[in-house]
Amino acid sequence: MEVIKKYKTQLLFHLLLNFVFAAFVTFASFVHIPLIGYSDHLLYLLQFILIQFSVFGFLYFLSINRLLFRFVFPILFIVFVTASYWVYVQDIAITKNIIQVSLETKSDIISDLITLPYLLFLFFALLFALLIFHFHSKIKINQLKSPLIYFAIVGVLLYPTIEFVRMGIFNRRLPFNLVESTKEYFDQNQLLLKPIPKSLKATTDSLSIVFILGESVRADHLQLNGYSRNTNPFLSKRKNLISFSNTYTPNTCTALSVPQILTDASLFDDYSNPKYSLIEILNHANIATNWIGNQTPENSYEIFIKQSIFHTIIDPRHNELSFQKDYDDQLLPLFKTVFNPSKNQFTTLHMMGSHWWYETRYPESFRKFIPVIKSKHIPSNSKQEMINSYDNTLLYLDYFINETIKQVEKKNSNTLLIYLSDHGESLGENGLWLHAQSGKELMNPALLFWYSDQFNKMYPDVVYKLKANQNKTIDLDFFYHTILDLYKIEGIAYKKNKLIYQ
């Protein structure tokens, strides 16, 4: 009792400090998560408690020095509260792209975001901050000698320990994701690129390649490849469509797969040597490059987006963790604007595709396979619910590709459309789910080609060989070399034995 009495003021201060911080900052990352059942809520409650306990450790050491706390805490608190407000009201995911927008957007645009609800939220946060300063001024003991310091040390060490055991537990939630995203924003891209020879030219004339870069779509769940469910009601009725069922990549996450697809890197490259960028080669060959994306880019492949002559990311405020992310069909109006088959053109449409959480990837009208998942906690869903939701994303993919083809058909052009998923997805095989791990289902991404009638007339041998090779095992090394060959790029070497239609 004497110990509690001695440290009562300090205990009250840290209880208040952490309650205010949790309410105004930490809890924002949990409020939009769909959960069902006691186990779900207990699991995420535990995560919330662990994060806030770690936050307590950092705040404790910040509060030891009175002057430092009074100068640094208000600045940090206002920054975190501002970020959490938008997470609360719009389910915005804090990423390096959000940091970039915040730091680089013009001041007049930023001022438009300063609304009355935000000012009220900030006002009440500052009122509590004043109360915190009042309690802080009453602490008379040396906090370095307080028993609480041992708990603070454990809290600080908890952060790197948990992240080492399971990456993302802390770094995907406020306040840690704001710190991590800021760090990513200032980090330099590690991909080294070779300079492109100046004397490049494309001898092919007026060829448009539409590259739909998919996400987490496994080949064996397409009806086109023999899947028992009708996941391709539109594409299965189309002519000029070729689907490859036996593709292979060992790169089972976007950050690894996309750089390999868009450079001359081999499947097992360690990237110790510089690579050629496919996008930059096409630019030098006077081929118009476009990138329209619905994924917030990662450091590993952001360079290709920036290299594209026209590039834009729709809905940049929301990433795959958000439950208000725009659907992929919002890419189509922009595609209609930039698609110009009167010249050589290479257009990338980067989808959110079938990335987890599946129920946010398609509109309700595509919810054909039921029942669907209702919780983000995977063990709370049945295996069939997981598969149903996943297959519904493929129905939407089928619609999206078909709508893209319809846009192309209106121009009666010489066009080849390539759909390629960056990797596959585990759906309970060997107890595994999602991606970024091992498993043959992850290494077998969906790949299909659609060609216009005009393309068929101009490249009959290519079409013939594509059809002849569609049952062969194809690794993703093919992409870079095949694109250069289709445009007949002169002035840079590529490997003929890597062509998908060799």
PDB file of C-alpha atoms in Angstrom, residues 142-429:
ATOM      1  CA  ASN A 142      12.333  10.416 -10.022  1.00  0.00           C
ATOM      2  CA  GLN A 143      10.745   8.257 -12.732  1.00  0.00           C
ATOM      3  CA  LEU A 144      14.071   6.589 -13.448  1.00  0.00           C
ATOM      4  CA  LYS A 145      13.868   4.972 -10.017  1.00  0.00           C
ATOM      5  CA  SER A 146      10.184   4.057 -10.212  1.00  0.00           C
ATOM      6  CA  PRO A 147       9.124   0.385 -10.424  1.00  0.00           C
ATOM      7  CA  LEU A 148       7.136   1.345 -13.522  1.00  0.00           C
ATOM      8  CA  ILE A 149      10.343   1.715 -15.492  1.00  0.00           C
ATOM      9  CA  TYR A 150      10.700  -2.066 -15.622  1.00  0.00           C
ATOM     10  CA  PHE A 151       7.277  -2.365 -17.240  1.00  0.00           C
ATOM     11  CA  ALA A 152       8.260   0.437 -19.630  1.00  0.00           C
ATOM     12  CA  ILE A 153      11.399  -1.443 -20.671  1.00  0.00           C
ATOM     13  CA  VAL A 154       9.308  -4.555 -21.380  1.00  0.00           C
ATOM     14  CA  GLY A 155       6.881  -2.423 -23.396  1.00  0.00           C
ATOM     15  CA  VAL A 156       9.634  -0.959 -25.564  1.00  0.00           C
ATOM     16  CA  LEU A 157      11.243  -4.359 -26.153  1.00  0.00           C
ATOM     17  CA  LEU A 158       7.871  -5.866 -26.973  1.00  0.00           C
ATOM     18  CA  TYR A 159       7.691  -3.958 -30.266  1.00  0.00           C
ATOM     19  CA  PRO A 160      10.783  -5.412 -32.016  1.00  0.00           C
ATOM     20  CA  THR A 161      10.155  -8.828 -30.453  1.00  0.00           C
ATOM     21  CA  ILE A 162       6.607  -9.179 -31.762  1.00  0.00           C
ATOM     22  CA  GLU A 163       7.555  -7.770 -35.165  1.00  0.00           C
ATOM     23  CA  PHE A 164      10.378 -10.300 -35.408  1.00  0.00           C
ATOM     24  CA  VAL A 165       8.044 -13.188 -34.555  1.00  0.00           C
ATOM     25  CA  ARG A 166       5.250 -12.004 -36.856  1.00  0.00           C
ATOM     26  CA  MET A 167       5.894  -8.997 -39.024  1.00  0.00           C
ATOM     27  CA  GLY A 168       3.072  -6.483 -39.295  1.00  0.00           C
ATOM     28  CA  ILE A 169       1.321  -7.102 -35.972  1.00  0.00           C
ATOM     29  CA  PHE A 170       2.416  -3.652 -34.777  1.00  0.00           C
ATOM     30  CA  ASN A 171       3.572  -1.950 -37.976  1.00  0.00           C
ATOM     31  CA  ARG A 172       0.143  -2.181 -39.619  1.00  0.00           C
ATOM     32  CA  ARG A 173      -1.591  -0.343 -36.787  1.00  0.00           C
ATOM     33  CA  LEU A 174      -1.422   3.154 -35.387  1.00  0.00           C
ATOM     34  CA  PRO A 175       0.750   4.659 -34.078  1.00  0.00           C
ATOM     35  CA  PHE A 176       3.521   2.387 -35.375  1.00  0.00           C
ATOM     36  CA  ASN A 177       2.385   2.311 -39.004  1.00  0.00           C
ATOM     37  CA  LEU A 178       2.693   6.094 -39.200  1.00  0.00           C
ATOM     38  CA  VAL A 179       6.312   5.860 -38.058  1.00  0.00           C
ATOM     39  CA  GLU A 180       7.058   2.911 -40.346  1.00  0.00           C
ATOM     40  CA  SER A 181       5.404   4.563 -43.361  1.00  0.00           C
ATOM     41  CA  THR A 182       7.372   7.763 -42.805  1.00  0.00           C
ATOM     42  CA  LYS A 183      10.548   5.718 -42.711  1.00  0.00           C
ATOM     43  CA  GLU A 184       9.571   3.967 -45.968  1.00  0.00           C
ATOM     44  CA  TYR A 185       8.875   7.318 -47.605  1.00  0.00           C
ATOM     45  CA  PHE A 186      12.446   8.481 -46.991  1.00  0.00           C
ATOM     46  CA  ASP A 187      14.038   5.143 -47.893  1.00  0.00           C
ATOM     47  CA  GLN A 188      15.607   4.902 -51.321  1.00  0.00           C
ATOM     48  CA  ASN A 189      14.571   2.293 -53.847  1.00  0.00           C
ATOM     49  CA  GLN A 190      17.059  -0.589 -53.731  1.00  0.00           C
ATOM     50  CA  LEU A 191      16.465  -1.812 -57.285  1.00  0.00           C
ATOM     51  CA  LEU A 192      19.484  -0.936 -59.428  1.00  0.00           C
ATOM     52  CA  LEU A 193      18.740  -0.288 -63.082  1.00  0.00           C
ATOM     53  CA  LYS A 194      21.067  -0.288 -66.082  1.00  0.00           C
ATOM     54  CA  PRO A 195      21.224   2.745 -68.368  1.00  0.00           C
ATOM     55  CA  ILE A 196      19.255   2.181 -71.568  1.00  0.00           C
ATOM     56  CA  PRO A 197      21.043   2.410 -74.934  1.00  0.00           C
ATOM     57  CA  LYS A 198      19.984   5.522 -76.818  1.00  0.00           C
ATOM     58  CA  SER A 199      19.810   3.899 -80.237  1.00  0.00           C
ATOM     59  CA  LEU A 200      16.635   1.891 -79.682  1.00  0.00           C
ATOM     60  CA  LYS A 201      13.751   1.608 -82.074  1.00  0.00           C
ATOM     61  CA  ALA A 202      10.621  -0.475 -82.489  1.00  0.00           C
ATOM     62  CA  THR A 203      10.114  -1.798 -86.012  1.00  0.00           C
ATOM     63  CA  THR A 204       6.541  -2.892 -85.255  1.00  0.00           C
ATOM     64  CA  ASP A 205       3.969  -0.250 -86.126  1.00  0.00           C
ATOM     65  CA  SER A 206       0.754   0.591 -84.230  1.00  0.00           C
ATOM     66  CA  LEU A 207       0.775  -2.316 -81.804  1.00  0.00           C
ATOM     67  CA  SER A 208      -1.121  -1.809 -78.552  1.00  0.00           C
ATOM     68  CA  ILE A 209      -0.406  -4.137 -75.670  1.00  0.00           C
ATOM     69  CA  VAL A 210      -2.781  -3.928 -72.722  1.00  0.00           C
ATOM     70  CA  PHE A 211      -1.165  -5.527 -69.684  1.00  0.00           C
ATOM     71  CA  ILE A 212      -3.569  -6.292 -66.848  1.00  0.00           C
ATOM     72  CA  LEU A 213      -1.406  -6.977 -63.808  1.00  0.00           C
ATOM     73  CA  GLY A 214      -3.530  -9.073 -61.477  1.00  0.00           C
ATOM     74  CA  GLU A 215      -3.255  -9.904 -57.804  1.00  0.00           C
ATOM     75  CA  SER A 216      -3.431 -13.250 -55.972  1.00  0.00           C
ATOM     76  CA  VAL A 217      -5.255 -15.180 -58.721  1.00  0.00           C
ATOM     77  CA  ARG A 218      -4.409 -18.859 -58.978  1.00  0.00           C
ATOM     78  CA  ALA A 219      -4.783 -20.547 -62.331  1.00  0.00           C
ATOM     79  CA  ASP A 220      -6.692 -23.619 -61.115  1.00  0.00           C
ATOM     80  CA  HIS A 221      -9.703 -21.553 -59.950  1.00  0.00           C
ATOM     81  CA  LEU A 222     -10.469 -20.325 -63.447  1.00  0.00           C
ATOM     82  CA  GLN A 223     -13.245 -22.114 -65.309  1.00  0.00           C
ATOM     83  CA  LEU A 224     -11.128 -21.558 -68.430  1.00  0.00           C
ATOM     84  CA  ASN A 225      -8.577 -23.985 -66.949  1.00  0.00           C
ATOM     85  CA  GLY A 226     -11.055 -26.706 -65.987  1.00  0.00           C
ATOM     86  CA  TYR A 227     -12.280 -25.464 -62.595  1.00  0.00           C
ATOM     87  CA  SER A 228     -15.672 -26.976 -61.763  1.00  0.00           C
ATOM     88  CA  ARG A 229     -17.282 -23.650 -60.895  1.00  0.00           C
ATOM     89  CA  ASN A 230     -18.405 -21.120 -63.473  1.00  0.00           C
ATOM     90  CA  THR A 231     -15.927 -18.396 -62.519  1.00  0.00           C
ATOM     91  CA  ASN A 232     -15.627 -17.151 -66.132  1.00  0.00           C
ATOM     92  CA  PRO A 233     -19.179 -16.620 -67.427  1.00  0.00           C
ATOM     93  CA  PHE A 234     -18.072 -13.840 -69.793  1.00  0.00           C
ATOM     94  CA  LEU A 235     -14.621 -14.937 -70.919  1.00  0.00           C
ATOM     95  CA  SER A 236     -15.682 -18.552 -71.508  1.00  0.00           C
ATOM     96  CA  LYS A 237     -17.948 -17.287 -74.328  1.00  0.00           C
ATOM     97  CA  ARG A 238     -15.239 -15.216 -76.009  1.00  0.00           C
ATOM     98  CA  LYS A 239     -13.277 -16.090 -79.092  1.00  0.00           C
ATOM     99  CA  ASN A 240      -9.601 -15.153 -79.475  1.00  0.00           C
ATOM    100  CA  LEU A 241      -8.885 -16.090 -75.850  1.00  0.00           C
ATOM    101  CA  ILE A 242      -6.021 -18.360 -74.754  1.00  0.00           C
ATOM    102  CA  SER A 243      -5.519 -19.371 -71.125  1.00  0.00           C
ATOM    103  CA  PHE A 244      -2.326 -20.919 -69.754  1.00  0.00           C
ATOM    104  CA  SER A 245      -2.928 -23.269 -66.825  1.00  0.00           C
ATOM    105  CA  ASN A 246       0.664 -24.326 -66.050  1.00  0.00           C
ATOM    106  CA  THR A 247       2.494 -21.135 -65.123  1.00  0.00           C
ATOM    107  CA  TYR A 248       5.241 -20.935 -62.507  1.00  0.00           C
ATOM    108  CA  THR A 249       6.865 -18.345 -60.272  1.00  0.00           C
ATOM    109  CA  PRO A 250       8.669 -18.793 -56.941  1.00  0.00           C
ATOM    110  CA  ASN A 251       7.962 -15.132 -56.084  1.00  0.00           C
ATOM    111  CA  THR A 252       4.770 -15.326 -54.059  1.00  0.00           C
ATOM    112  CA  CYS A 253       4.377 -11.680 -53.065  1.00  0.00           C
ATOM    113  CA  THR A 254       3.890  -8.537 -55.135  1.00  0.00           C
ATOM    114  CA  ALA A 255       7.083  -6.835 -53.951  1.00  0.00           C
ATOM    115  CA  LEU A 256       9.188  -9.676 -55.384  1.00  0.00           C
ATOM    116  CA  SER A 257       7.097 -10.701 -58.370  1.00  0.00           C
ATOM    117  CA  VAL A 258       6.489  -7.360 -60.118  1.00  0.00           C
ATOM    118  CA  PRO A 259      10.187  -6.313 -60.378  1.00  0.00           C
ATOM    119  CA  GLN A 260      10.964  -9.720 -61.850  1.00  0.00           C
ATOM    120  CA  ILE A 261       8.166  -9.437 -64.416  1.00  0.00           C
ATOM    121  CA  LEU A 262       9.111  -5.920 -65.505  1.00  0.00           C
ATOM    122  CA  THR A 263      12.893  -6.381 -65.786  1.00  0.00           C
ATOM    123  CA  ASP A 264      15.275  -8.853 -67.368  1.00  0.00           C
ATOM    124  CA  ALA A 265      15.763 -10.480 -63.954  1.00  0.00           C
ATOM    125  CA  SER A 266      15.469 -14.251 -63.862  1.00  0.00           C
ATOM    126  CA  LEU A 267      13.080 -16.011 -61.491  1.00  0.00           C
ATOM    127  CA  PHE A 268      15.788 -16.669 -58.910  1.00  0.00           C
ATOM    128  CA  ASP A 269      17.754 -13.447 -59.336  1.00  0.00           C
ATOM    129  CA  ASP A 270      19.339 -11.901 -56.234  1.00  0.00           C
ATOM    130  CA  TYR A 271      19.407  -8.425 -57.868  1.00  0.00           C
ATOM    131  CA  SER A 272      23.052  -7.933 -56.972  1.00  0.00           C
ATOM    132  CA  ASN A 273      23.598  -6.697 -60.541  1.00  0.00           C
ATOM    133  CA  PRO A 274      21.630  -3.880 -62.225  1.00  0.00           C
ATOM    134  CA  LYS A 275      18.680  -4.795 -64.419  1.00  0.00           C
ATOM    135  CA  TYR A 276      17.026  -3.357 -67.491  1.00  0.00           C
ATOM    136  CA  SER A 277      13.626  -1.773 -66.913  1.00  0.00           C
ATOM    137  CA  LEU A 278      11.069  -2.898 -69.502  1.00  0.00           C
ATOM    138  CA  ILE A 279       9.150   0.378 -69.147  1.00  0.00           C
ATOM    139  CA  GLU A 280      12.242   2.497 -69.751  1.00  0.00           C
ATOM    140  CA  ILE A 281      13.219   0.430 -72.795  1.00  0.00           C
ATOM    141  CA  LEU A 282       9.767   1.011 -74.277  1.00  0.00           C
ATOM    142  CA  ASN A 283      10.054   4.735 -73.565  1.00  0.00           C
ATOM    143  CA  HIS A 284      13.376   4.910 -75.408  1.00  0.00           C
ATOM    144  CA  ALA A 285      11.819   3.056 -78.352  1.00  0.00           C
ATOM    145  CA  ASN A 286       9.087   5.739 -78.593  1.00  0.00           C
ATOM    146  CA  ILE A 287       6.362   3.444 -77.351  1.00  0.00           C
ATOM    147  CA  ALA A 288       3.797   5.303 -75.266  1.00  0.00           C
ATOM    148  CA  THR A 289       3.690   3.821 -71.759  1.00  0.00           C
ATOM    149  CA  ASN A 290       0.769   4.200 -69.356  1.00  0.00           C
ATOM    150  CA  TRP A 291       0.251   2.944 -65.806  1.00  0.00           C
ATOM    151  CA  ILE A 292      -3.182   3.082 -64.183  1.00  0.00           C
ATOM    152  CA  GLY A 293      -3.112   1.426 -60.785  1.00  0.00           C
ATOM    153  CA  ASN A 294      -5.436   0.583 -57.923  1.00  0.00           C
ATOM    154  CA  GLN A 295      -2.686  -0.627 -55.607  1.00  0.00           C
ATOM    155  CA  THR A 296      -0.621   1.685 -53.479  1.00  0.00           C
ATOM    156  CA  PRO A 297       2.862   0.961 -54.855  1.00  0.00           C
ATOM    157  CA  GLU A 298       5.673  -0.619 -52.899  1.00  0.00           C
ATOM    158  CA  ASN A 299       9.277   0.555 -53.013  1.00  0.00           C
ATOM    159  CA  SER A 300      10.354  -2.467 -55.015  1.00  0.00           C
ATOM    160  CA  TYR A 301       8.364  -1.555 -58.129  1.00  0.00           C
ATOM    161  CA  GLU A 302       7.344   2.089 -57.728  1.00  0.00           C
ATOM    162  CA  ILE A 303      10.104   3.092 -60.142  1.00  0.00           C
ATOM    163  CA  PHE A 304       8.203   1.467 -63.039  1.00  0.00           C
ATOM    164  CA  ILE A 305       5.140   3.549 -62.282  1.00  0.00           C
ATOM    165  CA  LYS A 306       7.143   6.764 -62.250  1.00  0.00           C
ATOM    166  CA  GLN A 307       8.915   5.800 -65.484  1.00  0.00           C
ATOM    167  CA  SER A 308       5.606   5.389 -67.321  1.00  0.00           C
ATOM    168  CA  ILE A 309       4.902   8.473 -69.412  1.00  0.00           C
ATOM    169  CA  PHE A 310       1.358   8.640 -68.060  1.00  0.00           C
ATOM    170  CA  HIS A 311       0.830   7.264 -64.590  1.00  0.00           C
ATOM    171  CA  THR A 312      -1.820   7.583 -61.933  1.00  0.00           C
ATOM    172  CA  ILE A 313      -3.012   5.702 -58.867  1.00  0.00           C
ATOM    173  CA  ILE A 314      -6.743   5.808 -58.277  1.00  0.00           C
ATOM    174  CA  ASP A 315      -7.955   6.051 -54.675  1.00  0.00           C
ATOM    175  CA  PRO A 316      -4.419   6.610 -53.282  1.00  0.00           C
ATOM    176  CA  ARG A 317      -5.741   7.153 -49.751  1.00  0.00           C
ATOM    177  CA  HIS A 318      -6.821   3.522 -49.333  1.00  0.00           C
ATOM    178  CA  ASN A 319      -4.666   0.425 -49.617  1.00  0.00           C
ATOM    179  CA  GLU A 320      -5.347  -3.298 -49.283  1.00  0.00           C
ATOM    180  CA  LEU A 321      -5.925  -2.935 -45.527  1.00  0.00           C
ATOM    181  CA  SER A 322      -8.800  -0.517 -46.020  1.00  0.00           C
ATOM    182  CA  PHE A 323     -12.430  -1.622 -46.120  1.00  0.00           C
ATOM    183  CA  GLN A 324     -13.474   1.301 -48.323  1.00  0.00           C
ATOM    184  CA  LYS A 325     -11.097   0.628 -51.210  1.00  0.00           C
ATOM    185  CA  ASP A 326     -12.383   1.499 -54.696  1.00  0.00           C
ATOM    186  CA  TYR A 327     -13.301  -1.444 -56.916  1.00  0.00           C
ATOM    187  CA  ASP A 328     -11.060  -2.165 -59.890  1.00  0.00           C
ATOM    188  CA  ASP A 329     -13.628  -1.076 -62.460  1.00  0.00           C
ATOM    189  CA  GLN A 330     -12.710   2.500 -61.548  1.00  0.00           C
ATOM    190  CA  LEU A 331      -9.608   1.895 -63.683  1.00  0.00           C
ATOM    191  CA  LEU A 332     -11.707   1.615 -66.840  1.00  0.00           C
ATOM    192  CA  PRO A 333     -12.738   5.253 -67.408  1.00  0.00           C
ATOM    193  CA  LEU A 334      -9.076   6.282 -67.314  1.00  0.00           C
ATOM    194  CA  PHE A 335      -8.141   3.419 -69.596  1.00  0.00           C
ATOM    195  CA  LYS A 336     -10.754   4.581 -72.109  1.00  0.00           C
ATOM    196  CA  THR A 337      -9.135   8.018 -72.041  1.00  0.00           C
ATOM    197  CA  VAL A 338      -5.527   6.916 -72.604  1.00  0.00           C
ATOM    198  CA  PHE A 339      -6.068   3.978 -74.957  1.00  0.00           C
ATOM    199  CA  ASN A 340      -4.876   5.141 -78.362  1.00  0.00           C
ATOM    200  CA  PRO A 341      -4.215   2.273 -80.772  1.00  0.00           C
ATOM    201  CA  SER A 342      -3.117   4.533 -83.607  1.00  0.00           C
ATOM    202  CA  LYS A 343       0.449   4.288 -82.288  1.00  0.00           C
ATOM    203  CA  ASN A 344       2.666   1.840 -80.447  1.00  0.00           C
ATOM    204  CA  GLN A 345       1.400   1.772 -76.885  1.00  0.00           C
ATOM    205  CA  PHE A 346       1.904  -0.270 -73.716  1.00  0.00           C
ATOM    206  CA  THR A 347      -0.703   0.227 -70.996  1.00  0.00           C
ATOM    207  CA  THR A 348      -0.580  -1.376 -67.556  1.00  0.00           C
ATOM    208  CA  LEU A 349      -3.742  -1.769 -65.480  1.00  0.00           C
ATOM    209  CA  HIS A 350      -2.695  -2.801 -61.976  1.00  0.00           C
ATOM    210  CA  MET A 351      -5.594  -4.363 -60.078  1.00  0.00           C
ATOM    211  CA  MET A 352      -6.347  -4.949 -56.414  1.00  0.00           C
ATOM    212  CA  GLY A 353      -7.696  -8.226 -57.755  1.00  0.00           C
ATOM    213  CA  SER A 354      -8.199 -11.003 -55.217  1.00  0.00           C
ATOM    214  CA  HIS A 355      -6.118  -9.589 -52.393  1.00  0.00           C
ATOM    215  CA  TRP A 356      -7.373 -10.335 -48.896  1.00  0.00           C
ATOM    216  CA  TRP A 357      -9.913  -9.157 -47.503  1.00  0.00           C
ATOM    217  CA  TYR A 358     -11.926 -10.746 -50.328  1.00  0.00           C
ATOM    218  CA  GLU A 359     -15.272  -9.178 -49.441  1.00  0.00           C
ATOM    219  CA  THR A 360     -13.938  -5.707 -50.218  1.00  0.00           C
ATOM    220  CA  ARG A 361     -12.816  -6.653 -53.729  1.00  0.00           C
ATOM    221  CA  TYR A 362     -16.156  -6.953 -55.509  1.00  0.00           C
ATOM    222  CA  PRO A 363     -19.632  -5.356 -55.466  1.00  0.00           C
ATOM    223  CA  GLU A 364     -22.553  -7.197 -53.883  1.00  0.00           C
ATOM    224  CA  SER A 365     -23.986  -8.081 -57.304  1.00  0.00           C
ATOM    225  CA  PHE A 366     -21.084 -10.558 -57.766  1.00  0.00           C
ATOM    226  CA  ARG A 367     -21.813 -12.413 -54.509  1.00  0.00           C
ATOM    227  CA  LYS A 368     -22.912 -15.586 -56.282  1.00  0.00           C
ATOM    228  CA  PHE A 369     -21.150 -18.212 -54.191  1.00  0.00           C
ATOM    229  CA  ILE A 370     -22.495 -18.180 -50.633  1.00  0.00           C
ATOM    230  CA  PRO A 371     -22.124 -18.210 -47.666  1.00  0.00           C
ATOM    231  CA  VAL A 372     -19.200 -15.791 -47.610  1.00  0.00           C
ATOM    232  CA  ILE A 373     -16.670 -14.781 -44.988  1.00  0.00           C
ATOM    233  CA  LYS A 374     -17.837 -12.447 -42.237  1.00  0.00           C
ATOM    234  CA  SER A 375     -14.693 -12.059 -40.157  1.00  0.00           C
ATOM    235  CA  LYS A 376     -11.179 -10.890 -40.910  1.00  0.00           C
ATOM    236  CA  HIS A 377      -9.981 -13.493 -38.410  1.00  0.00           C
ATOM    237  CA  ILE A 378      -9.475 -16.429 -40.794  1.00  0.00           C
ATOM    238  CA  PRO A 379     -10.108 -19.271 -38.274  1.00  0.00           C
ATOM    239  CA  SER A 380     -13.592 -17.845 -37.634  1.00  0.00           C
ATOM    240  CA  ASN A 381     -14.561 -18.556 -41.243  1.00  0.00           C
ATOM    241  CA  SER A 382     -15.154 -22.003 -42.686  1.00  0.00           C
ATOM    242  CA  LYS A 383     -12.972 -23.220 -45.530  1.00  0.00           C
ATOM    243  CA  GLN A 384     -15.962 -23.154 -47.870  1.00  0.00           C
ATOM    244  CA  GLU A 385     -16.776 -19.554 -46.914  1.00  0.00           C
ATOM    245  CA  MET A 386     -13.190 -18.576 -47.708  1.00  0.00           C
ATOM    246  CA  ILE A 387     -13.325 -20.295 -51.091  1.00  0.00           C
ATOM    247  CA  ASN A 388     -16.751 -18.815 -51.874  1.00  0.00           C
ATOM    248  CA  SER A 389     -15.565 -15.269 -51.225  1.00  0.00           C
ATOM    249  CA  TYR A 390     -12.376 -15.867 -53.187  1.00  0.00           C
ATOM    250  CA  ASP A 391     -14.284 -17.293 -56.156  1.00  0.00           C
ATOM    251  CA  ASN A 392     -16.591 -14.278 -56.106  1.00  0.00           C
ATOM    252  CA  THR A 393     -13.531 -12.094 -56.675  1.00  0.00           C
ATOM    253  CA  LEU A 394     -12.834 -14.179 -59.784  1.00  0.00           C
ATOM    254  CA  LEU A 395     -16.345 -13.518 -61.074  1.00  0.00           C
ATOM    255  CA  TYR A 396     -15.566  -9.834 -60.755  1.00  0.00           C
ATOM    256  CA  LEU A 397     -12.186 -10.341 -62.444  1.00  0.00           C
ATOM    257  CA  ASP A 398     -13.966 -12.057 -65.336  1.00  0.00           C
ATOM    258  CA  TYR A 399     -16.257  -9.036 -65.649  1.00  0.00           C
ATOM    259  CA  PHE A 400     -13.345  -6.594 -65.443  1.00  0.00           C
ATOM    260  CA  ILE A 401     -11.301  -8.282 -68.169  1.00  0.00           C
ATOM    261  CA  ASN A 402     -14.371  -8.586 -70.383  1.00  0.00           C
ATOM    262  CA  GLU A 403     -15.168  -4.885 -69.958  1.00  0.00           C
ATOM    263  CA  THR A 404     -11.573  -4.008 -70.838  1.00  0.00           C
ATOM    264  CA  ILE A 405     -11.795  -6.117 -73.985  1.00  0.00           C
ATOM    265  CA  LYS A 406     -15.060  -4.389 -74.920  1.00  0.00           C
ATOM    266  CA  GLN A 407     -13.295  -1.037 -74.700  1.00  0.00           C
ATOM    267  CA  VAL A 408     -10.528  -2.327 -76.974  1.00  0.00           C
ATOM    268  CA  GLU A 409     -12.975  -3.792 -79.488  1.00  0.00           C
ATOM    269  CA  LYS A 410     -14.556  -0.396 -80.053  1.00  0.00           C
ATOM    270  CA  LYS A 411     -11.327   0.788 -81.710  1.00  0.00           C
ATOM    271  CA  ASN A 412     -10.940  -2.140 -84.154  1.00  0.00           C
ATOM    272  CA  SER A 413      -7.218  -2.094 -83.445  1.00  0.00           C
ATOM    273  CA  ASN A 414      -4.079  -4.199 -83.557  1.00  0.00           C
ATOM    274  CA  THR A 415      -4.129  -5.100 -79.867  1.00  0.00           C
ATOM    275  CA  LEU A 416      -2.913  -7.894 -77.642  1.00  0.00           C
ATOM    276  CA  LEU A 417      -4.288  -8.038 -74.093  1.00  0.00           C
ATOM    277  CA  ILE A 418      -2.280  -9.971 -71.521  1.00  0.00           C
ATOM    278  CA  TYR A 419      -3.661 -10.781 -68.088  1.00  0.00           C
ATOM    279  CA  LEU A 420      -1.054 -12.020 -65.613  1.00  0.00           C
ATOM    280  CA  SER A 421      -1.438 -12.377 -61.870  1.00  0.00           C
ATOM    281  CA  ASP A 422       1.673 -11.634 -59.854  1.00  0.00           C
ATOM    282  CA  HIS A 423       1.258 -14.873 -57.883  1.00  0.00           C
ATOM    283  CA  GLY A 424      -1.389 -17.315 -56.711  1.00  0.00           C
ATOM    284  CA  GLU A 425      -3.129 -17.824 -53.372  1.00  0.00           C
ATOM    285  CA  SER A 426      -3.379 -20.562 -50.750  1.00  0.00           C
ATOM    286  CA  LEU A 427      -6.917 -21.559 -49.813  1.00  0.00           C
ATOM    287  CA  GLY A 428      -6.377 -23.934 -46.913  1.00  0.00           C
ATOM    288  CA  GLU A 429      -3.976 -26.375 -48.574  1.00  0.00           C
TER     289      GLU A 429
END
